[in-house]
Short mmCIF file of C-alpha atoms and ligand atoms in Angstrom, two decimals:
data_model
loop_
_atom_site.label_atom_id
_atom_site.label_comp_id
_atom_site.label_asym_id
_atom_site.label_seq_id
_atom_site.Cartn_x
_atom_site.Cartn_y
_atom_site.Cartn_z
CA MET A 631 -31.79 -3.27 2.63
CA HIS A 632 -32.35 -6.82 1.62
CA ASN A 633 -32.86 -10.07 3.54
CA GLU A 634 -30.18 -12.73 3.76
CA THR A 635 -30.95 -16.23 4.89
CA LEU A 636 -28.36 -17.67 7.26
CA ARG A 637 -27.90 -21.28 7.77
CA PRO A 638 -25.68 -22.83 10.52
CA GLU A 639 -23.15 -25.32 9.31
CA ALA A 640 -20.10 -27.04 10.62
CA THR A 641 -16.96 -25.17 9.33
CA PRO A 642 -13.28 -25.72 9.51
CA ASP A 643 -12.50 -22.59 11.53
CA GLY A 644 -15.17 -23.02 14.21
CA ALA A 645 -17.42 -25.70 15.57
CA ALA A 646 -20.48 -24.06 14.01
CA GLY A 647 -20.47 -21.02 11.86
CA PHE A 648 -22.92 -19.25 9.62
CA VAL A 649 -22.67 -19.58 5.92
CA PRO A 650 -24.28 -16.66 4.31
CA LYS A 651 -26.67 -17.38 1.46
CA VAL A 652 -26.48 -14.89 -1.47
CA THR A 653 -29.69 -13.28 -2.48
CA THR A 654 -30.10 -11.92 -5.91
CA ALA A 655 -32.63 -9.25 -4.73
CA HIS A 656 -30.45 -6.25 -4.18
CA ALA A 657 -32.08 -3.03 -5.20
CA GLU A 658 -29.04 -1.09 -6.43
CA GLY A 659 -27.40 -4.25 -7.52
CA THR A 660 -24.04 -2.95 -8.55
CA LEU A 661 -20.96 -1.36 -7.21
CA VAL A 662 -20.02 1.87 -9.02
CA ASP A 663 -17.29 4.22 -7.91
CA LYS A 664 -17.29 7.92 -8.02
CA TYR A 665 -15.67 7.92 -11.45
CA GLY A 666 -18.43 5.77 -12.92
CA ARG A 667 -16.30 2.51 -13.04
CA ARG A 668 -18.25 -0.54 -12.30
CA ILE A 669 -16.56 -2.98 -9.98
CA THR A 670 -17.12 -6.56 -11.05
CA TYR A 671 -13.84 -8.18 -10.05
CA VAL A 672 -12.46 -8.88 -6.55
CA ARG A 673 -9.13 -10.24 -5.57
CA LEU A 674 -9.30 -11.92 -2.22
CA SER A 675 -6.24 -12.86 -0.29
CA ILE A 676 -6.88 -15.74 2.00
CA THR A 677 -3.51 -15.79 3.79
CA ASP A 678 -0.47 -13.54 4.15
CA ARG A 679 1.69 -16.59 4.56
CA CYS A 680 3.70 -18.30 1.94
CA ASP A 681 6.08 -21.31 1.38
CA PHE A 682 8.36 -19.08 -0.66
CA ARG A 683 10.06 -15.79 0.09
CA CYS A 684 10.49 -14.24 -3.38
CA THR A 685 13.05 -11.41 -3.18
CA TYR A 686 10.76 -8.87 -5.01
CA CYS A 687 7.72 -9.74 -2.86
CA MET A 688 8.82 -10.36 0.74
CA ALA A 689 11.64 -9.58 3.09
CA GLU A 690 13.75 -12.53 4.17
CA GLU A 691 12.48 -12.37 7.65
CA MET A 692 8.78 -11.79 7.60
CA THR A 693 6.40 -11.46 10.52
CA PHE A 694 3.15 -12.96 9.66
CA LEU A 695 -0.20 -12.02 11.10
CA PRO A 696 -1.44 -13.70 14.26
CA ARG A 697 -4.28 -16.02 13.49
CA HIS A 698 -7.06 -13.96 15.15
CA GLU A 699 -6.19 -11.01 12.88
CA VAL A 700 -6.80 -13.07 9.78
CA MET A 701 -10.29 -13.53 8.40
CA SER A 702 -11.62 -17.04 9.12
CA LEU A 703 -12.64 -19.01 6.09
CA GLU A 704 -16.30 -18.39 6.97
CA GLU A 705 -15.56 -14.63 6.98
CA CYS A 706 -13.85 -14.98 3.59
CA LEU A 707 -16.86 -16.70 2.24
CA GLN A 708 -19.18 -14.10 3.70
CA VAL A 709 -17.23 -11.24 2.12
CA ALA A 710 -17.10 -13.03 -1.23
CA SER A 711 -20.82 -13.74 -1.19
CA VAL A 712 -21.76 -10.14 -0.37
CA PHE A 713 -19.59 -8.94 -3.24
CA VAL A 714 -21.32 -11.36 -5.56
CA GLY A 715 -24.65 -10.07 -4.36
CA LEU A 716 -23.46 -6.69 -5.39
CA GLY A 717 -22.78 -7.82 -8.91
CA VAL A 718 -19.22 -9.00 -8.75
CA SER A 719 -18.86 -11.86 -11.20
CA LYS A 720 -15.13 -12.62 -11.03
CA LEU A 721 -13.21 -13.58 -7.98
CA ARG A 722 -9.48 -14.32 -7.82
CA ILE A 723 -8.23 -16.14 -4.73
CA THR A 724 -4.67 -15.18 -3.89
CA GLY A 725 -2.27 -14.67 -1.07
CA GLY A 726 0.46 -15.11 0.15
CA GLU A 727 0.19 -18.57 -1.18
CA PRO A 728 -3.51 -19.42 -1.13
CA LEU A 729 -2.87 -23.18 -1.07
CA VAL A 730 -0.90 -23.10 2.15
CA ARG A 731 -4.05 -21.91 3.98
CA LYS A 732 -5.38 -24.86 5.91
CA ASP A 733 -8.76 -26.04 4.49
CA ALA A 734 -8.54 -23.70 1.50
CA LEU A 735 -10.51 -26.34 -0.43
CA TRP A 736 -13.37 -26.04 2.00
CA LEU A 737 -13.66 -22.42 0.95
CA LEU A 738 -13.16 -22.97 -2.75
CA GLU A 739 -15.84 -25.58 -2.94
CA ARG A 740 -18.33 -23.14 -1.50
CA LEU A 741 -17.22 -20.21 -3.59
CA GLY A 742 -17.44 -22.43 -6.70
CA ALA A 743 -21.11 -23.01 -5.79
CA LEU A 744 -22.01 -19.31 -5.34
CA PRO A 745 -24.84 -18.37 -7.65
CA GLY A 746 -23.94 -15.36 -9.65
CA LEU A 747 -20.22 -15.96 -9.56
CA GLU A 748 -19.19 -16.54 -13.17
CA GLN A 749 -15.40 -16.87 -12.72
CA LEU A 750 -13.57 -18.28 -9.84
CA VAL A 751 -9.82 -18.12 -10.58
CA MET A 752 -6.69 -18.38 -8.47
CA THR A 753 -3.11 -17.10 -8.48
CA THR A 754 -0.56 -19.62 -6.99
CA ASN A 755 3.08 -20.20 -6.93
CA GLY A 756 2.43 -23.74 -8.08
CA SER A 757 4.15 -25.45 -5.20
CA GLN A 758 1.05 -27.38 -4.04
CA LEU A 759 -0.60 -27.93 -7.32
CA GLU A 760 0.63 -31.47 -7.74
CA ARG A 761 -1.50 -32.36 -4.82
CA TYR A 762 -4.50 -29.95 -5.30
CA ALA A 763 -5.01 -29.36 -8.99
CA PRO A 764 -7.77 -32.01 -9.54
CA ALA A 765 -9.66 -30.90 -6.41
CA LEU A 766 -9.44 -27.26 -7.37
CA ARG A 767 -10.87 -27.98 -10.80
CA ALA A 768 -13.62 -30.10 -9.28
CA ALA A 769 -14.36 -27.21 -6.87
CA GLY A 770 -15.14 -24.96 -9.80
CA VAL A 771 -11.86 -23.08 -10.11
CA ARG A 772 -11.81 -22.22 -13.85
CA ARG A 773 -8.40 -20.76 -14.46
CA LEU A 774 -5.03 -20.64 -12.73
CA ASN A 775 -2.22 -18.09 -12.97
CA ILE A 776 1.03 -19.76 -11.94
CA SER A 777 4.03 -17.63 -11.10
CA LEU A 778 7.26 -18.75 -12.86
CA ASP A 779 10.15 -16.31 -13.19
CA THR A 780 12.84 -18.75 -14.27
CA LEU A 781 13.35 -22.26 -15.69
CA ARG A 782 16.72 -22.72 -13.91
CA ALA A 783 16.66 -24.60 -10.64
CA ASP A 784 19.52 -22.62 -8.95
CA ARG A 785 18.09 -19.34 -10.02
CA PHE A 786 14.63 -20.37 -8.92
CA LYS A 787 16.08 -21.12 -5.49
CA ALA A 788 17.80 -17.74 -5.41
CA ILE A 789 14.62 -15.79 -6.42
CA THR A 790 12.20 -17.63 -4.14
CA ARG A 791 14.88 -18.16 -1.40
CA ILE A 792 13.20 -21.61 -0.62
CA GLY A 793 11.37 -22.89 -3.64
CA ASP A 794 11.94 -26.09 -5.53
CA LEU A 795 11.53 -25.62 -9.32
CA ALA A 796 10.92 -29.30 -10.06
CA LYS A 797 8.00 -29.31 -7.75
CA VAL A 798 6.40 -26.27 -9.44
CA LEU A 799 7.04 -27.82 -12.91
CA ARG A 800 5.19 -30.98 -11.72
CA GLY A 801 2.44 -28.61 -10.42
CA ILE A 802 2.21 -27.11 -13.90
CA GLN A 803 1.84 -30.56 -15.41
CA ALA A 804 -0.91 -31.41 -12.89
CA ALA A 805 -2.76 -28.24 -13.79
CA LYS A 806 -2.60 -29.20 -17.48
CA ALA A 807 -3.84 -32.70 -16.74
CA ALA A 808 -6.68 -31.30 -14.59
CA GLY A 809 -8.00 -29.41 -17.54
CA PHE A 810 -8.22 -25.85 -16.41
CA GLN A 811 -9.13 -23.33 -19.13
CA ARG A 812 -6.09 -21.29 -20.23
CA THR A 813 -3.51 -21.64 -17.51
CA LYS A 814 -1.26 -18.63 -17.55
CA LEU A 815 2.27 -18.18 -16.29
CA ASN A 816 3.26 -14.94 -14.62
CA ALA A 817 6.86 -13.76 -14.79
CA VAL A 818 8.18 -10.67 -13.04
CA MET A 819 10.81 -9.02 -15.34
CA MET A 820 14.14 -8.26 -13.60
CA ARG A 821 17.12 -6.92 -15.37
CA GLY A 822 20.27 -9.03 -14.64
CA ILE A 823 18.17 -11.61 -12.86
CA ASN A 824 15.90 -13.42 -15.39
CA ASP A 825 15.95 -11.13 -18.50
CA ASP A 826 18.19 -13.66 -20.33
CA GLU A 827 15.32 -16.20 -20.03
CA PHE A 828 12.38 -14.31 -21.49
CA VAL A 829 12.66 -16.14 -24.86
CA ASP A 830 12.97 -19.55 -23.05
CA LEU A 831 9.97 -18.73 -20.84
CA VAL A 832 7.88 -17.93 -23.93
CA ARG A 833 9.07 -21.15 -25.65
CA PHE A 834 8.09 -23.04 -22.54
CA ALA A 835 4.62 -21.58 -22.59
CA VAL A 836 4.15 -22.27 -26.29
CA ASP A 837 5.39 -25.92 -25.89
CA HIS A 838 2.99 -26.48 -23.07
CA GLY A 839 0.01 -24.64 -24.55
CA LEU A 840 0.01 -21.97 -21.82
CA ASP A 841 -0.32 -18.22 -21.88
CA ILE A 842 2.27 -16.02 -20.28
CA SER A 843 2.34 -12.54 -18.89
CA PHE A 844 5.34 -10.45 -18.13
CA ILE A 845 4.88 -8.18 -15.15
CA GLU A 846 6.67 -4.86 -14.54
CA GLU A 847 8.10 -5.00 -10.95
CA MET A 848 6.08 -2.71 -8.63
CA PRO A 849 7.53 -0.77 -5.75
CA LEU A 850 5.56 -2.43 -2.96
CA GLY A 851 7.10 -2.89 0.46
CA GLU A 852 10.49 -2.02 1.75
CA ILE A 853 12.92 -3.82 -0.56
CA HIS A 854 16.05 -2.17 -1.76
CA GLY A 855 17.78 -2.23 -5.00
CA ARG A 856 14.73 -2.47 -7.27
CA SER A 857 15.64 0.43 -9.49
CA GLY A 858 18.60 -1.40 -11.11
CA THR A 859 16.37 -4.35 -12.07
CA PHE A 860 13.41 -2.59 -13.62
CA ILE A 861 12.63 -3.51 -17.22
CA SER A 862 9.66 -2.05 -19.08
CA SER A 863 7.16 -4.17 -20.96
CA GLU A 864 8.06 -2.30 -24.07
CA GLU A 865 11.72 -3.37 -23.85
CA THR A 866 10.76 -7.01 -23.24
CA ARG A 867 8.34 -7.02 -26.17
CA GLU A 868 10.93 -5.60 -28.46
CA ARG A 869 13.44 -8.30 -27.37
CA LEU A 870 10.93 -11.07 -27.81
CA ALA A 871 9.95 -9.70 -31.22
CA ALA A 872 13.40 -10.54 -32.47
CA HIS A 873 12.53 -14.25 -31.85
CA PHE A 874 8.78 -14.52 -32.30
CA THR A 875 6.20 -12.96 -34.53
CA LEU A 876 3.86 -11.17 -32.15
CA LEU A 877 0.52 -10.26 -33.50
CA PRO A 878 -1.44 -7.74 -31.42
CA SER A 879 -4.56 -9.30 -29.98
CA THR A 880 -7.75 -7.62 -29.13
CA GLU A 881 -8.56 -10.26 -26.61
CA SER A 882 -8.63 -9.40 -22.97
CA SER A 883 -8.71 -11.58 -19.85
CA GLY A 884 -10.70 -8.79 -18.14
CA GLY A 885 -7.49 -7.57 -16.48
CA PRO A 886 -4.82 -5.02 -17.22
CA ALA A 887 -2.66 -7.24 -19.46
CA ARG A 888 -2.28 -6.43 -23.16
CA TYR A 889 -1.92 -9.53 -25.25
CA TRP A 890 -0.06 -10.66 -28.39
CA ARG A 891 -0.51 -13.87 -30.28
CA ILE A 892 2.11 -16.19 -31.68
CA PRO A 893 0.97 -17.43 -35.06
CA GLY A 894 0.58 -21.20 -35.13
CA SER A 895 0.28 -21.50 -31.38
CA GLU A 896 -2.51 -21.24 -28.87
CA SER A 897 -0.42 -19.20 -26.52
CA ARG A 898 -0.81 -15.52 -25.86
CA VAL A 899 1.95 -13.34 -24.52
CA GLY A 900 0.73 -10.54 -22.17
CA PHE A 901 2.34 -7.56 -20.56
CA ILE A 902 1.16 -6.05 -17.27
CA SER A 903 2.60 -2.58 -17.22
CA PRO A 904 1.61 -0.50 -14.27
CA HIS A 905 4.48 1.91 -14.94
CA SER A 906 4.59 2.31 -18.67
CA HIS A 907 0.92 1.75 -19.56
CA ASN A 908 -1.35 2.99 -16.84
CA PHE A 909 -4.50 0.90 -16.80
CA CYS A 910 -6.51 2.85 -14.16
CA ASP A 911 -9.09 4.23 -16.57
CA SER A 912 -10.72 0.94 -16.98
CA CYS A 913 -10.14 -0.33 -13.45
CA ASN A 914 -12.98 -2.79 -12.53
CA ARG A 915 -11.54 -4.31 -9.38
CA VAL A 916 -10.78 -3.98 -5.61
CA ARG A 917 -8.69 -6.07 -3.43
CA VAL A 918 -9.31 -7.58 0.06
CA THR A 919 -6.43 -8.65 2.24
CA ALA A 920 -6.35 -11.66 4.50
CA LYS A 921 -6.89 -9.13 7.42
CA GLY A 922 -10.12 -7.98 5.77
CA GLU A 923 -8.79 -4.63 4.52
CA LEU A 924 -10.54 -3.56 1.39
CA TYR A 925 -8.02 -1.78 -0.86
CA PRO A 926 -9.82 -0.06 -3.63
CA CYS A 927 -6.42 0.55 -5.30
CA LEU A 928 -3.35 -1.67 -5.33
CA GLY A 929 -1.09 1.38 -5.62
CA GLN A 930 -2.56 3.56 -2.85
CA ASN A 931 -2.62 3.19 0.93
CA ASP A 932 -6.33 3.91 1.60
CA ALA A 933 -8.36 0.99 2.88
CA LEU A 934 -11.63 0.24 4.49
CA HIS A 935 -11.50 -2.30 7.33
CA LEU A 936 -14.07 -5.02 6.95
CA LEU A 937 -12.95 -7.24 9.87
CA PRO A 938 -14.36 -5.01 12.66
CA VAL A 939 -17.67 -4.85 10.76
CA LEU A 940 -17.76 -8.64 10.29
CA ARG A 941 -16.97 -9.24 13.96
CA ALA A 942 -19.36 -6.61 15.33
CA HIS A 943 -22.27 -8.21 13.35
CA PRO A 944 -21.52 -11.93 13.12
CA GLY A 945 -23.50 -13.63 10.41
CA GLU A 946 -25.09 -10.33 9.32
CA ASN A 947 -24.71 -9.26 5.71
CA ALA A 948 -26.29 -5.77 5.74
CA PRO A 949 -23.56 -3.88 7.61
CA LEU A 950 -20.88 -5.58 5.57
CA ARG A 951 -22.72 -4.74 2.36
CA GLN A 952 -23.00 -1.14 3.40
CA ALA A 953 -19.31 -0.97 4.27
CA ILE A 954 -18.48 -2.33 0.78
CA ILE A 955 -20.76 0.20 -0.91
CA ASP A 956 -19.18 3.01 1.19
CA SER A 957 -15.68 1.90 -0.01
CA MET A 958 -16.60 3.16 -3.45
CA GLY A 959 -16.29 6.72 -2.10
CA ILE A 960 -12.50 6.16 -1.37
CA LYS A 961 -11.59 4.44 -4.62
CA PRO A 962 -9.05 6.83 -6.02
CA TYR A 963 -8.76 7.57 -9.73
CA GLY A 964 -5.53 5.71 -9.96
CA HIS A 965 -2.05 4.87 -8.72
CA ASP A 966 0.92 7.06 -9.45
CA PHE A 967 3.81 4.62 -9.39
CA THR A 968 6.97 6.28 -10.70
CA GLN A 969 10.11 4.60 -11.77
CA GLN A 970 11.85 5.63 -8.58
CA MET A 971 11.89 2.00 -7.51
CA ASP A 972 14.23 2.13 -4.49
CA ALA A 973 11.76 3.78 -2.16
CA PRO A 974 8.51 1.84 -1.52
CA GLN A 975 5.70 3.89 -2.94
CA VAL A 976 3.19 1.64 -1.17
CA VAL A 977 4.23 0.51 2.33
CA ARG A 978 2.75 -2.97 2.27
CA PHE A 979 4.23 -5.97 0.46
CA MET A 980 2.45 -7.59 -2.47
CA SER A 981 2.00 -10.67 -0.32
CA MET A 982 -0.05 -8.54 2.04
CA THR A 983 -2.40 -7.11 -0.63
CA GLY A 984 -2.57 -10.15 -2.84
CA GLY A 985 -1.29 -10.11 -6.42
N1 SAM B 1616 1.81 -16.72 -4.05
C1 SAM B 1616 1.12 -16.58 -5.25
C2 SAM B 1616 2.04 -16.40 -6.47
O1 SAM B 1616 3.19 -16.11 -6.18
O2 SAM B 1616 1.52 -16.49 -7.58
C3 SAM B 1616 0.07 -15.51 -5.23
C4 SAM B 1616 0.43 -14.20 -4.61
S1 SAM B 1616 1.69 -13.29 -5.36
C5 SAM B 1616 1.78 -11.87 -4.36
C6 SAM B 1616 0.87 -12.80 -6.85
C7 SAM B 1616 1.71 -12.30 -7.94
O3 SAM B 1616 2.34 -11.01 -7.55
C8 SAM B 1616 2.82 -13.18 -8.38
O4 SAM B 1616 2.74 -13.38 -9.77
C9 SAM B 1616 4.11 -12.35 -8.11
O5 SAM B 1616 5.13 -12.64 -9.00
C10 SAM B 1616 3.58 -10.92 -8.19
N2 SAM B 1616 4.41 -9.95 -7.43
C11 SAM B 1616 4.81 -10.01 -6.10
N3 SAM B 1616 5.48 -8.94 -5.78
C12 SAM B 1616 5.54 -8.16 -6.82
C13 SAM B 1616 6.10 -6.90 -7.18
N4 SAM B 1616 6.71 -6.16 -6.27
N5 SAM B 1616 5.96 -6.37 -8.42
C14 SAM B 1616 5.28 -7.12 -9.40
N6 SAM B 1616 4.74 -8.30 -9.16
C15 SAM B 1616 4.82 -8.81 -7.91
FE1 SF4 B 1617 4.99 -16.06 -1.97
FE2 SF4 B 1617 3.86 -15.38 -4.27
FE3 SF4 B 1617 5.15 -13.53 -2.81
FE4 SF4 B 1617 6.56 -15.37 -3.98
S1 SF4 B 1617 5.26 -13.83 -5.05
S2 SF4 B 1617 6.77 -14.74 -1.84
S3 SF4 B 1617 5.23 -17.12 -3.96
S4 SF4 B 1617 3.24 -14.65 -2.20
#
């Protein structure tokens, strides 16, 4: 057991909260699961809410969590700092849409200052970037993944049900201007919905000096009609290869994507292929939902609930640390998504678990 120093501080979610200080003196020091995989990467969802309702991610009518069931920003910070104390060096802030969380910047500024956290990164739909990009960069967010499935305004509206493409494109420009390292676009591949735009999306990425990853749609949440739209990474890569020279790259972003380079450009084209190229062997990550559920695997339903631990021991790191260490015992070897896409193979939506 190690000692944490707690210091009271005014916080956005409460009049006075405790901000945990990370200590580097942790005897075991690392998180290793029962298969010997070392966990160095956490994806933390800070809200289940979103200003879009993407058809593959959410139902049209979503019921969001009541506020008291969502971790406060102080609790998010405490969870992140305990993970960092256990050797986690990369943290991705996600959601829902992380930038619709009130006072998200308060949290990001503190995360950006956590000793031992080497990479603070974020996944966003881009809708709020025009406003927040410079402040995010100043807070220490190093890289952004911005979701962009189409470059056509009407189609964008249809996929997101609410979103405004022009606003997102302005957000992408703001991210470029703010000087993030390697901004990456994420596009979910959907047959008959955006597959005629894959070439245009890659051209857009190349023209703007961005990376782009194509993601195989995953069967998360009760959404019907997925099976007709599934496209494998392999098919997309073959289709792109008719238009671009794609050179295999050994580079990795530390995630499951496999990358190709386009000669003469800075851009990399990646494929995230949970179906066709299982990446569980080298899994180095866990996810924490806005509700404080620690999911050791995106594709399984087992979770360890951190919120009761946090609230039973306010401001104390040791019980939380132990719960996180215990979660290693339930990290499964891997997911077993099949291509039977109509039935949800995991009952929660991606917006719950965080992408
Ligand atoms: N709102 C932010 C965004 O859209 O980037 C962050 C959260 S979102 C859940 C994270 C990523 O998950 C997005 O790139 C989104 O396209 C992807 N996603 C959501 N549902 C998915 C699904 N069923 N299969 C594959 N990717 C999905
Ligand atoms: Fe919101 Fe992101 Fe899900 Fe779209 S993919 S509904 S932007 S959380």
